[in-house]
């Protein structure tokens, strides 16, 4: 199967319009021969589902931020502005495909049907990880920048050795492409022609460092240099993202080697709830990207297709309210871990050093109780 590999001549990173796009910010459908064939099945009901999905994860993100501000979560990594990148790609995956996320892919987890309890427990500090990866074919969220790309490449190599038709996909941001792990992962994937898609959400900011500090050209060009098939798409266009992801998955499934997608989007919120983006970001930049909002453009597109937007609004409101209620129920019913849980599952078998640490920690904690009793 023939797929598209895009490369461009050393542009300035700020020239973000040089990407594949299906729906413009005003909702106008634009012809895109490279992508149109991959989304011919998207009728009005399918587009409405994508819109509701994006609205749900936007609400999920708002609730996650609010819960952190209320002291219910230790930290939260907002995804505001990146809804189209996550939903468009997440809904293009098959169940057997294995996902290796970074810490921001709450929307991809939503696509995988991960329970709110499992999504929040790690961010609350109530468990060392959220869910069983093999039940949903999605690894737990990775905090170490770029490390998951190596995991994805290795997993994809295993898929090839097993003769599987499944693929692996790794999510990361623009800043991660400056990590050696990402380059090493692409080298191994290309060398072994592994069925893996590297999905870069270029949200323009690696914490406080702009993408212009990360590269003097397009990020997708880096991947092309490793021999990967590349797509550079409008990351705020959910249809374009879905089409590119479907095309990339078809490419890797045929044994044609790994693929790379650069989804050009924007992080509208903070890097995490520990960050203050007003210290390094111009408010005018926010205004520019607010005009490219992924939800507004699909609503406008649906309106142009004759969809009942009022009825869609009502369904969306119910879905987002149900989402929020599920998150609040999860956080209020989530048990705190016991002290003994710190020492559970560290080793597969009993270990004398761990037993010693458990005893020392128990003695340490009991000292507080003794001090409190003596103070009475």
mmCIF file of C-alpha atoms in Angstrom:
data_model
loop_
_atom_site.group_PDB
_atom_site.id
_atom_site.type_symbol
_atom_site.label_atom_id
_atom_site.label_comp_id
_atom_site.label_asym_id
_atom_site.label_seq_id
_atom_site.Cartn_x
_atom_site.Cartn_y
_atom_site.Cartn_z
ATOM 1 C CA UNK A 1 0.000 0.000 0.000
ATOM 2 C CA UNK A 2 1.375 3.391 -0.992
ATOM 3 C CA UNK A 3 1.476 6.038 1.726
ATOM 4 C CA UNK A 4 2.615 9.628 1.850
ATOM 5 C CA UNK A 5 5.961 10.780 3.201
ATOM 6 C CA UNK A 6 6.219 14.535 3.663
ATOM 7 C CA UNK A 7 9.389 16.584 3.911
ATOM 8 C CA UNK A 8 9.877 20.347 3.724
ATOM 9 C CA UNK A 9 12.763 22.745 3.141
ATOM 10 C CA UNK A 10 14.192 24.053 6.409
ATOM 11 C CA UNK A 11 11.306 26.313 7.485
ATOM 12 C CA UNK A 12 11.079 28.418 10.581
ATOM 13 C CA UNK A 13 9.152 26.481 13.268
ATOM 14 C CA UNK A 14 6.619 29.308 13.602
ATOM 15 C CA UNK A 15 5.398 28.719 10.031
ATOM 16 C CA UNK A 16 2.833 26.206 11.225
ATOM 17 C CA UNK A 17 0.443 26.381 8.256
ATOM 18 C CA UNK A 18 2.505 23.954 6.177
ATOM 19 C CA UNK A 19 0.642 20.838 7.250
ATOM 20 C CA UNK A 20 -2.128 18.572 6.022
ATOM 21 C CA UNK A 21 -5.601 19.817 6.905
ATOM 22 C CA UNK A 22 -9.125 18.585 6.178
ATOM 23 C CA UNK A 23 -11.275 21.064 8.111
ATOM 24 C CA UNK A 24 -10.216 24.703 8.423
ATOM 25 C CA UNK A 25 -10.662 26.654 11.685
ATOM 26 C CA UNK A 26 -13.879 28.197 10.331
ATOM 27 C CA UNK A 27 -15.369 24.732 9.719
ATOM 28 C CA UNK A 28 -14.852 24.711 5.955
ATOM 29 C CA UNK A 29 -14.021 21.330 4.453
ATOM 30 C CA UNK A 30 -10.845 21.507 2.395
ATOM 31 C CA UNK A 31 -9.855 18.932 -0.225
ATOM 32 C CA UNK A 32 -6.838 16.913 0.914
ATOM 33 C CA UNK A 33 -5.967 14.112 -1.526
ATOM 34 C CA UNK A 34 -3.383 12.669 0.882
ATOM 35 C CA UNK A 35 -5.963 12.163 3.643
ATOM 36 C CA UNK A 36 -9.478 12.224 2.172
ATOM 37 C CA UNK A 37 -9.532 8.531 1.266
ATOM 38 C CA UNK A 38 -8.880 7.563 4.896
ATOM 39 C CA UNK A 39 -11.979 9.291 6.271
ATOM 40 C CA UNK A 40 -14.587 8.587 3.596
ATOM 41 C CA UNK A 41 -16.654 6.698 6.186
ATOM 42 C CA UNK A 42 -17.110 9.691 8.494
ATOM 43 C CA UNK A 43 -20.756 10.716 8.190
ATOM 44 C CA UNK A 44 -22.608 13.221 10.389
ATOM 45 C CA UNK A 45 -23.312 10.739 13.257
ATOM 46 C CA UNK A 46 -19.625 9.745 13.321
ATOM 47 C CA UNK A 47 -18.532 13.383 13.410
ATOM 48 C CA UNK A 48 -20.990 14.075 16.223
ATOM 49 C CA UNK A 49 -19.444 11.233 18.237
ATOM 50 C CA UNK A 50 -15.989 12.723 17.734
ATOM 51 C CA UNK A 51 -17.286 16.099 18.888
ATOM 52 C CA UNK A 52 -18.826 14.593 22.042
ATOM 53 C CA UNK A 53 -15.586 12.698 22.724
ATOM 54 C CA UNK A 54 -13.582 15.916 22.546
ATOM 55 C CA UNK A 55 -16.059 17.723 24.781
ATOM 56 C CA UNK A 56 -15.889 14.894 27.321
ATOM 57 C CA UNK A 57 -12.119 14.941 27.606
ATOM 58 C CA UNK A 58 -12.133 18.736 27.834
ATOM 59 C CA UNK A 59 -14.500 18.380 30.795
ATOM 60 C CA UNK A 60 -12.334 15.589 32.190
ATOM 61 C CA UNK A 61 -9.363 17.936 32.010
ATOM 62 C CA UNK A 62 -11.232 20.771 33.722
ATOM 63 C CA UNK A 63 -12.300 18.439 36.534
ATOM 64 C CA UNK A 64 -8.768 17.084 36.918
ATOM 65 C CA UNK A 65 -7.382 20.600 37.281
ATOM 66 C CA UNK A 66 -10.128 21.539 39.757
ATOM 67 C CA UNK A 67 -9.508 18.412 41.829
ATOM 68 C CA UNK A 68 -5.817 19.240 42.049
ATOM 69 C CA UNK A 69 -6.578 22.812 43.128
ATOM 70 C CA UNK A 70 -8.897 21.421 45.801
ATOM 71 C CA UNK A 71 -6.111 19.229 47.172
ATOM 72 C CA UNK A 72 -7.611 15.959 45.947
ATOM 73 C CA UNK A 73 -4.805 15.260 43.455
ATOM 74 C CA UNK A 74 -1.105 15.782 43.921
ATOM 75 C CA UNK A 75 -0.569 16.905 40.318
ATOM 76 C CA UNK A 76 -2.374 17.080 36.982
ATOM 77 C CA UNK A 77 -1.081 17.489 33.418
ATOM 78 C CA UNK A 78 -3.684 19.470 31.419
ATOM 79 C CA UNK A 79 -4.535 18.563 27.840
ATOM 80 C CA UNK A 80 -6.619 21.667 26.998
ATOM 81 C CA UNK A 81 -6.204 22.456 23.304
ATOM 82 C CA UNK A 82 -4.995 18.987 22.356
ATOM 83 C CA UNK A 83 -8.380 17.247 22.244
ATOM 84 C CA UNK A 84 -8.358 16.651 18.482
ATOM 85 C CA UNK A 85 -4.890 15.093 18.537
ATOM 86 C CA UNK A 86 -5.842 12.620 21.236
ATOM 87 C CA UNK A 87 -9.346 11.718 20.100
ATOM 88 C CA UNK A 88 -8.501 11.617 16.391
ATOM 89 C CA UNK A 89 -5.612 9.222 16.952
ATOM 90 C CA UNK A 90 -7.172 7.271 19.811
ATOM 91 C CA UNK A 91 -10.304 6.452 17.819
ATOM 92 C CA UNK A 92 -8.207 5.301 14.840
ATOM 93 C CA UNK A 93 -6.576 2.486 16.823
ATOM 94 C CA UNK A 94 -7.682 -1.136 16.907
ATOM 95 C CA UNK A 95 -8.164 -2.918 20.220
ATOM 96 C CA UNK A 96 -5.102 -5.131 19.650
ATOM 97 C CA UNK A 97 -2.837 -2.125 19.104
ATOM 98 C CA UNK A 98 -0.740 -1.333 22.160
ATOM 99 C CA UNK A 99 -0.423 2.261 23.398
ATOM 100 C CA UNK A 100 2.597 3.737 25.171
ATOM 101 C CA UNK A 101 1.534 7.162 26.487
ATOM 102 C CA UNK A 102 3.290 10.049 28.156
ATOM 103 C CA UNK A 103 1.712 11.715 31.198
ATOM 104 C CA UNK A 104 -0.784 13.846 29.239
ATOM 105 C CA UNK A 105 -2.776 11.246 27.284
ATOM 106 C CA UNK A 106 -5.906 11.257 29.453
ATOM 107 C CA UNK A 107 -7.951 11.504 26.259
ATOM 108 C CA UNK A 108 -6.364 8.398 24.776
ATOM 109 C CA UNK A 109 -7.082 6.594 28.060
ATOM 110 C CA UNK A 110 -10.692 7.734 27.718
ATOM 111 C CA UNK A 111 -10.799 6.176 24.237
ATOM 112 C CA UNK A 112 -9.564 2.937 25.769
ATOM 113 C CA UNK A 113 -12.463 2.959 28.259
ATOM 114 C CA UNK A 114 -10.231 3.299 31.311
ATOM 115 C CA UNK A 115 -12.252 3.790 34.492
ATOM 116 C CA UNK A 116 -12.028 7.205 36.238
ATOM 117 C CA UNK A 117 -10.833 5.448 39.411
ATOM 118 C CA UNK A 118 -7.893 3.998 37.502
ATOM 119 C CA UNK A 119 -7.123 7.264 35.720
ATOM 120 C CA UNK A 120 -6.986 9.328 38.930
ATOM 121 C CA UNK A 121 -5.390 6.993 41.458
ATOM 122 C CA UNK A 122 -1.800 7.614 40.328
ATOM 123 C CA UNK A 123 -2.268 11.399 40.281
ATOM 124 C CA UNK A 124 -3.687 11.194 43.797
ATOM 125 C CA UNK A 125 -0.760 9.101 44.991
ATOM 126 C CA UNK A 126 -3.095 6.279 45.989
ATOM 127 C CA UNK A 127 -1.316 3.646 43.876
ATOM 128 C CA UNK A 128 2.002 3.279 42.029
ATOM 129 C CA UNK A 129 0.135 2.853 38.741
ATOM 130 C CA UNK A 130 -3.381 3.187 37.454
ATOM 131 C CA UNK A 131 -4.487 0.091 35.571
ATOM 132 C CA UNK A 132 -3.476 -3.335 34.296
ATOM 133 C CA UNK A 133 -1.893 -2.567 30.894
ATOM 134 C CA UNK A 134 -2.807 -5.942 29.417
ATOM 135 C CA UNK A 135 -6.510 -5.525 30.117
ATOM 136 C CA UNK A 136 -6.756 -2.409 27.921
ATOM 137 C CA UNK A 137 -3.596 -2.691 25.772
ATOM 138 C CA UNK A 138 -2.294 0.585 27.111
ATOM 139 C CA UNK A 139 0.752 1.048 29.315
ATOM 140 C CA UNK A 140 0.492 3.259 32.357
ATOM 141 C CA UNK A 141 1.298 6.933 31.916
ATOM 142 C CA UNK A 142 5.028 7.599 31.701
ATOM 143 C CA UNK A 143 6.579 10.502 33.583
ATOM 144 C CA UNK A 144 10.155 10.008 32.319
ATOM 145 C CA UNK A 145 10.359 12.089 29.147
ATOM 146 C CA UNK A 146 10.608 9.980 26.002
ATOM 147 C CA UNK A 147 11.294 6.643 27.738
ATOM 148 C CA UNK A 148 8.064 5.127 26.423
ATOM 149 C CA UNK A 149 9.297 5.367 22.826
ATOM 150 C CA UNK A 150 11.900 2.682 23.527
ATOM 151 C CA UNK A 151 9.222 0.499 25.119
ATOM 152 C CA UNK A 152 7.027 0.947 22.042
ATOM 153 C CA UNK A 153 9.847 0.104 19.630
ATOM 154 C CA UNK A 154 10.733 -3.032 21.579
ATOM 155 C CA UNK A 155 7.119 -4.123 21.822
ATOM 156 C CA UNK A 156 6.671 -3.571 18.074
ATOM 157 C CA UNK A 157 9.757 -5.667 17.362
ATOM 158 C CA UNK A 158 8.124 -8.453 19.363
ATOM 159 C CA UNK A 159 4.915 -8.070 17.369
ATOM 160 C CA UNK A 160 6.883 -8.511 14.154
ATOM 161 C CA UNK A 161 8.711 -11.585 15.456
ATOM 162 C CA UNK A 162 5.349 -13.082 16.488
ATOM 163 C CA UNK A 163 3.798 -12.417 13.098
ATOM 164 C CA UNK A 164 1.063 -10.241 14.612
ATOM 165 C CA UNK A 165 -0.966 -7.737 12.592
ATOM 166 C CA UNK A 166 -1.184 -5.396 15.588
ATOM 167 C CA UNK A 167 0.843 -2.211 15.925
ATOM 168 C CA UNK A 168 2.346 -0.156 18.735
ATOM 169 C CA UNK A 169 2.001 3.599 19.123
ATOM 170 C CA UNK A 170 4.037 5.936 21.328
ATOM 171 C CA UNK A 171 2.827 9.406 22.338
ATOM 172 C CA UNK A 172 5.161 12.244 23.300
ATOM 173 C CA UNK A 173 5.575 15.996 22.990
ATOM 174 C CA UNK A 174 7.878 18.226 20.969
ATOM 175 C CA UNK A 175 10.313 18.548 23.863
ATOM 176 C CA UNK A 176 10.779 14.781 24.053
ATOM 177 C CA UNK A 177 12.273 14.757 20.555
ATOM 178 C CA UNK A 178 15.408 16.301 22.059
ATOM 179 C CA UNK A 179 15.856 13.252 24.280
ATOM 180 C CA UNK A 180 18.276 10.560 23.192
ATOM 181 C CA UNK A 181 15.730 7.837 23.955
ATOM 182 C CA UNK A 182 13.491 9.028 21.114
ATOM 183 C CA UNK A 183 16.326 8.960 18.577
ATOM 184 C CA UNK A 184 17.419 5.522 19.760
ATOM 185 C CA UNK A 185 13.844 4.239 19.502
ATOM 186 C CA UNK A 186 13.565 5.438 15.904
ATOM 187 C CA UNK A 187 16.930 3.866 15.027
ATOM 188 C CA UNK A 188 15.869 0.463 16.364
ATOM 189 C CA UNK A 189 12.395 0.709 14.830
ATOM 190 C CA UNK A 190 13.820 1.583 11.405
ATOM 191 C CA UNK A 191 16.548 -1.047 11.599
ATOM 192 C CA UNK A 192 14.045 -3.801 12.375
ATOM 193 C CA UNK A 193 11.202 -2.324 10.290
ATOM 194 C CA UNK A 194 9.052 -2.557 13.411
ATOM 195 C CA UNK A 195 5.289 -1.832 13.214
ATOM 196 C CA UNK A 196 5.286 1.249 15.446
ATOM 197 C CA UNK A 197 3.829 4.726 15.037
ATOM 198 C CA UNK A 198 5.586 7.588 16.805
ATOM 199 C CA UNK A 199 2.954 10.236 17.538
ATOM 200 C CA UNK A 200 4.365 13.646 18.438
ATOM 201 C CA UNK A 201 1.932 16.229 19.763
ATOM 202 C CA UNK A 202 3.826 19.382 18.930
ATOM 203 C CA UNK A 203 2.108 21.703 21.417
ATOM 204 C CA UNK A 204 4.809 24.362 20.961
ATOM 205 C CA UNK A 205 6.091 24.365 24.534
ATOM 206 C CA UNK A 206 8.435 21.982 26.371
ATOM 207 C CA UNK A 207 7.479 23.424 29.757
ATOM 208 C CA UNK A 208 8.868 26.973 29.298
ATOM 209 C CA UNK A 209 11.013 26.293 26.219
ATOM 210 C CA UNK A 210 9.409 27.124 22.837
ATOM 211 C CA UNK A 211 9.604 24.699 19.945
ATOM 212 C CA UNK A 212 11.970 27.132 18.175
ATOM 213 C CA UNK A 213 14.553 26.198 20.813
ATOM 214 C CA UNK A 214 14.026 22.501 20.088
ATOM 215 C CA UNK A 215 14.492 22.633 16.319
ATOM 216 C CA UNK A 216 15.201 24.998 13.453
ATOM 217 C CA UNK A 217 12.969 22.978 11.111
ATOM 218 C CA UNK A 218 9.967 20.709 11.268
ATOM 219 C CA UNK A 219 10.044 17.888 13.818
ATOM 220 C CA UNK A 220 8.699 15.487 11.200
ATOM 221 C CA UNK A 221 11.863 16.081 9.166
ATOM 222 C CA UNK A 222 13.922 14.566 11.963
ATOM 223 C CA UNK A 223 11.973 11.322 11.669
ATOM 224 C CA UNK A 224 12.353 11.311 7.889
ATOM 225 C CA UNK A 225 16.092 11.408 8.445
ATOM 226 C CA UNK A 226 15.820 8.096 10.289
ATOM 227 C CA UNK A 227 13.983 6.575 7.329
ATOM 228 C CA UNK A 228 10.468 6.767 8.759
ATOM 229 C CA UNK A 229 7.376 7.562 6.709
ATOM 230 C CA UNK A 230 6.136 10.901 8.049
ATOM 231 C CA UNK A 231 2.935 12.900 8.189
ATOM 232 C CA UNK A 232 2.689 16.495 9.415
ATOM 233 C CA UNK A 233 -0.930 17.365 10.143
ATOM 234 C CA UNK A 234 -3.078 20.039 11.725
ATOM 235 C CA UNK A 235 -3.322 18.664 15.252
ATOM 236 C CA UNK A 236 -6.448 20.728 15.955
ATOM 237 C CA UNK A 237 -8.303 19.064 13.075
ATOM 238 C CA UNK A 238 -9.715 15.809 14.458
ATOM 239 C CA UNK A 239 -10.531 14.475 10.981
ATOM 240 C CA UNK A 240 -7.017 15.115 9.666
ATOM 241 C CA UNK A 241 -5.487 13.469 12.736
ATOM 242 C CA UNK A 242 -7.707 10.412 12.388
ATOM 243 C CA UNK A 243 -6.899 10.124 8.686
ATOM 244 C CA UNK A 244 -3.142 10.430 9.232
ATOM 245 C CA UNK A 245 -3.222 7.879 12.052
ATOM 246 C CA UNK A 246 -5.189 5.416 9.934
ATOM 247 C CA UNK A 247 -2.745 5.912 7.068
ATOM 248 C CA UNK A 248 0.279 5.464 9.337
ATOM 249 C CA UNK A 249 -1.184 2.328 10.916
ATOM 250 C CA UNK A 250 -1.898 0.845 7.494
ATOM 251 C CA UNK A 251 1.698 1.597 6.519
ATOM 252 C CA UNK A 252 3.261 -0.156 9.510
ATOM 253 C CA UNK A 253 0.899 -3.152 9.364
ATOM 254 C CA UNK A 254 2.078 -4.011 5.842
ATOM 255 C CA UNK A 255 5.659 -4.409 7.013
ATOM 256 C CA UNK A 256 6.727 -1.153 5.382
ATOM 257 C CA UNK A 257 8.516 0.053 8.493
ATOM 258 C CA UNK A 258 7.760 2.556 11.266
ATOM 259 C CA UNK A 259 5.896 5.830 10.848
ATOM 260 C CA UNK A 260 5.944 9.257 12.471
ATOM 261 C CA UNK A 261 3.110 11.767 12.872
ATOM 262 C CA UNK A 262 3.699 15.360 13.899
ATOM 263 C CA UNK A 263 0.365 16.767 15.043
ATOM 264 C CA UNK A 264 0.752 20.542 15.190
ATOM 265 C CA UNK A 265 -1.368 21.682 18.119
ATOM 266 C CA UNK A 266 -1.072 23.976 21.128
ATOM 267 C CA UNK A 267 -1.087 23.560 24.895
ATOM 268 C CA UNK A 268 -3.631 26.156 25.990
ATOM 269 C CA UNK A 269 -3.130 25.505 29.689
ATOM 270 C CA UNK A 270 -0.152 24.975 31.944
ATOM 271 C CA UNK A 271 2.443 22.253 31.464
ATOM 272 C CA UNK A 272 1.214 20.823 34.767
ATOM 273 C CA UNK A 273 -0.647 22.343 37.688
ATOM 274 C CA UNK A 274 2.777 23.158 39.158
ATOM 275 C CA UNK A 275 3.500 25.506 36.236
ATOM 276 C CA UNK A 276 2.646 29.170 35.612
ATOM 277 C CA UNK A 277 2.691 29.735 31.830
ATOM 278 C CA UNK A 278 2.039 33.474 32.181
ATOM 279 C CA UNK A 279 5.695 33.840 33.161
ATOM 280 C CA UNK A 280 6.967 32.774 29.749
ATOM 281 C CA UNK A 281 4.101 32.951 27.237
ATOM 282 C CA UNK A 282 2.544 35.870 25.389
ATOM 283 C CA UNK A 283 -1.224 36.244 25.812
ATOM 284 C CA UNK A 284 -1.526 37.148 22.117
ATOM 285 C CA UNK A 285 -0.306 33.662 21.252
ATOM 286 C CA UNK A 286 -3.180 32.207 23.237
ATOM 287 C CA UNK A 287 -5.649 34.348 21.315
ATOM 288 C CA UNK A 288 -4.227 33.156 18.016
ATOM 289 C CA UNK A 289 -4.616 29.511 18.946
ATOM 290 C CA UNK A 290 -8.018 29.980 20.586
ATOM 291 C CA UNK A 291 -9.278 30.867 17.097
ATOM 292 C CA UNK A 292 -8.156 27.383 15.972
ATOM 293 C CA UNK A 293 -10.103 25.584 18.702
ATOM 294 C CA UNK A 294 -10.706 21.923 17.731
ATOM 295 C CA UNK A 295 -14.250 21.777 19.137
ATOM 296 C CA UNK A 296 -15.441 25.031 17.588
ATOM 297 C CA UNK A 297 -14.291 24.048 14.106
ATOM 298 C CA UNK A 298 -16.064 20.662 14.146
ATOM 299 C CA UNK A 299 -19.237 22.288 15.478
ATOM 300 C CA UNK A 300 -19.060 24.798 12.625
ATOM 301 C CA UNK A 301 -18.411 22.000 10.148
ATOM 302 C CA UNK A 302 -21.389 20.010 11.449
ATOM 303 C CA UNK A 303 -23.559 23.105 11.193
ATOM 304 C CA UNK A 304 -22.586 23.439 7.558
ATOM 305 C CA UNK A 305 -23.581 19.806 6.996
ATOM 306 C CA UNK A 306 -27.033 20.465 8.410
ATOM 307 C CA UNK A 307 -26.617 18.781 11.778
ATOM 308 C CA UNK A 308 -29.009 19.686 14.602
ATOM 309 C CA UNK A 309 -26.562 21.606 16.800
ATOM 310 C CA UNK A 310 -29.084 22.249 19.568
ATOM 311 C CA UNK A 311 -29.798 18.543 19.948
ATOM 312 C CA UNK A 312 -26.060 17.828 19.805
ATOM 313 C CA UNK A 313 -25.491 20.390 22.545
ATOM 314 C CA UNK A 314 -27.995 18.613 24.794
ATOM 315 C CA UNK A 315 -26.375 15.211 24.246
ATOM 316 C CA UNK A 316 -22.945 16.704 24.819
ATOM 317 C CA UNK A 317 -24.021 18.351 28.065
ATOM 318 C CA UNK A 318 -25.372 15.070 29.404
ATOM 319 C CA UNK A 319 -22.238 13.161 28.415
ATOM 320 C CA UNK A 320 -19.889 15.718 29.983
ATOM 321 C CA UNK A 321 -21.958 15.928 33.171
ATOM 322 C CA UNK A 322 -21.911 12.137 33.471
ATOM 323 C CA UNK A 323 -18.143 12.236 32.976
ATOM 324 C CA UNK A 324 -17.718 14.825 35.727
ATOM 325 C CA UNK A 325 -19.981 12.895 38.115
ATOM 326 C CA UNK A 326 -17.934 9.747 37.550
ATOM 327 C CA UNK A 327 -14.695 11.562 38.348
ATOM 328 C CA UNK A 328 -16.100 13.096 41.536
ATOM 329 C CA UNK A 329 -17.478 9.748 42.667
ATOM 330 C CA UNK A 330 -14.117 8.140 41.975
ATOM 331 C CA UNK A 331 -12.130 10.660 44.001
ATOM 332 C CA UNK A 332 -14.479 10.618 47.001
ATOM 333 C CA UNK A 333 -14.639 6.814 47.174
ATOM 334 C CA UNK A 334 -10.962 6.097 46.542
ATOM 335 C CA UNK A 335 -9.309 4.502 49.590
ATOM 336 C CA UNK A 336 -5.932 5.756 50.771
ATOM 337 C CA UNK A 337 -3.145 3.168 50.627
ATOM 338 C CA UNK A 338 -1.984 1.401 53.762
ATOM 339 C CA UNK A 339 1.613 1.712 54.952
ATOM 340 C CA UNK A 340 2.160 -1.958 54.172
ATOM 341 C CA UNK A 341 1.370 -1.253 50.519
ATOM 342 C CA UNK A 342 4.721 0.528 50.191
ATOM 343 C CA UNK A 343 6.456 -2.845 50.439
ATOM 344 C CA UNK A 344 4.035 -4.915 48.363
ATOM 345 C CA UNK A 345 5.069 -6.109 44.899
ATOM 346 C CA UNK A 346 8.587 -4.668 45.151
ATOM 347 C CA UNK A 347 10.004 -8.162 44.636
ATOM 348 C CA UNK A 348 8.275 -11.258 43.304
ATOM 349 C CA UNK A 349 9.530 -13.318 46.287
ATOM 350 C CA UNK A 350 10.293 -12.560 49.972
ATOM 351 C CA UNK A 351 13.485 -10.554 50.374
ATOM 352 C CA UNK A 352 15.412 -10.103 53.640
ATOM 353 C CA UNK A 353 16.495 -6.522 52.881
ATOM 354 C CA UNK A 354 12.897 -5.531 52.204
ATOM 355 C CA UNK A 355 11.782 -7.213 55.438
ATOM 356 C CA UNK A 356 14.377 -5.170 57.287
ATOM 357 C CA UNK A 357 13.171 -1.941 55.679
ATOM 358 C CA UNK A 358 9.575 -2.772 56.540
ATOM 359 C CA UNK A 359 10.491 -3.315 60.189
ATOM 360 C CA UNK A 360 12.577 -0.122 60.359
ATOM 361 C CA UNK A 361 9.773 1.944 58.891
ATOM 362 C CA UNK A 362 7.228 0.453 61.280
ATOM 363 C CA UNK A 363 9.490 1.365 64.218
ATOM 364 C CA UNK A 364 9.901 4.881 62.810
ATOM 365 C CA UNK A 365 6.138 5.404 62.615
ATOM 366 C CA UNK A 366 5.532 3.944 66.067
ATOM 367 C CA UNK A 367 7.890 6.555 67.482
ATOM 368 C CA UNK A 368 5.378 9.287 66.626
ATOM 369 C CA UNK A 369 2.671 7.475 68.553
ATOM 370 C CA UNK A 370 4.964 7.145 71.550
ATOM 371 C CA UNK A 371 5.776 10.854 71.466
ATOM 372 C CA UNK A 372 2.088 11.744 71.271
ATOM 373 C CA UNK A 373 1.323 9.492 74.249
ATOM 374 C CA UNK A 374 4.158 10.973 76.289
ATOM 375 C CA UNK A 375 2.920 14.505 75.570
ATOM 376 C CA UNK A 376 -0.503 13.846 77.134
#
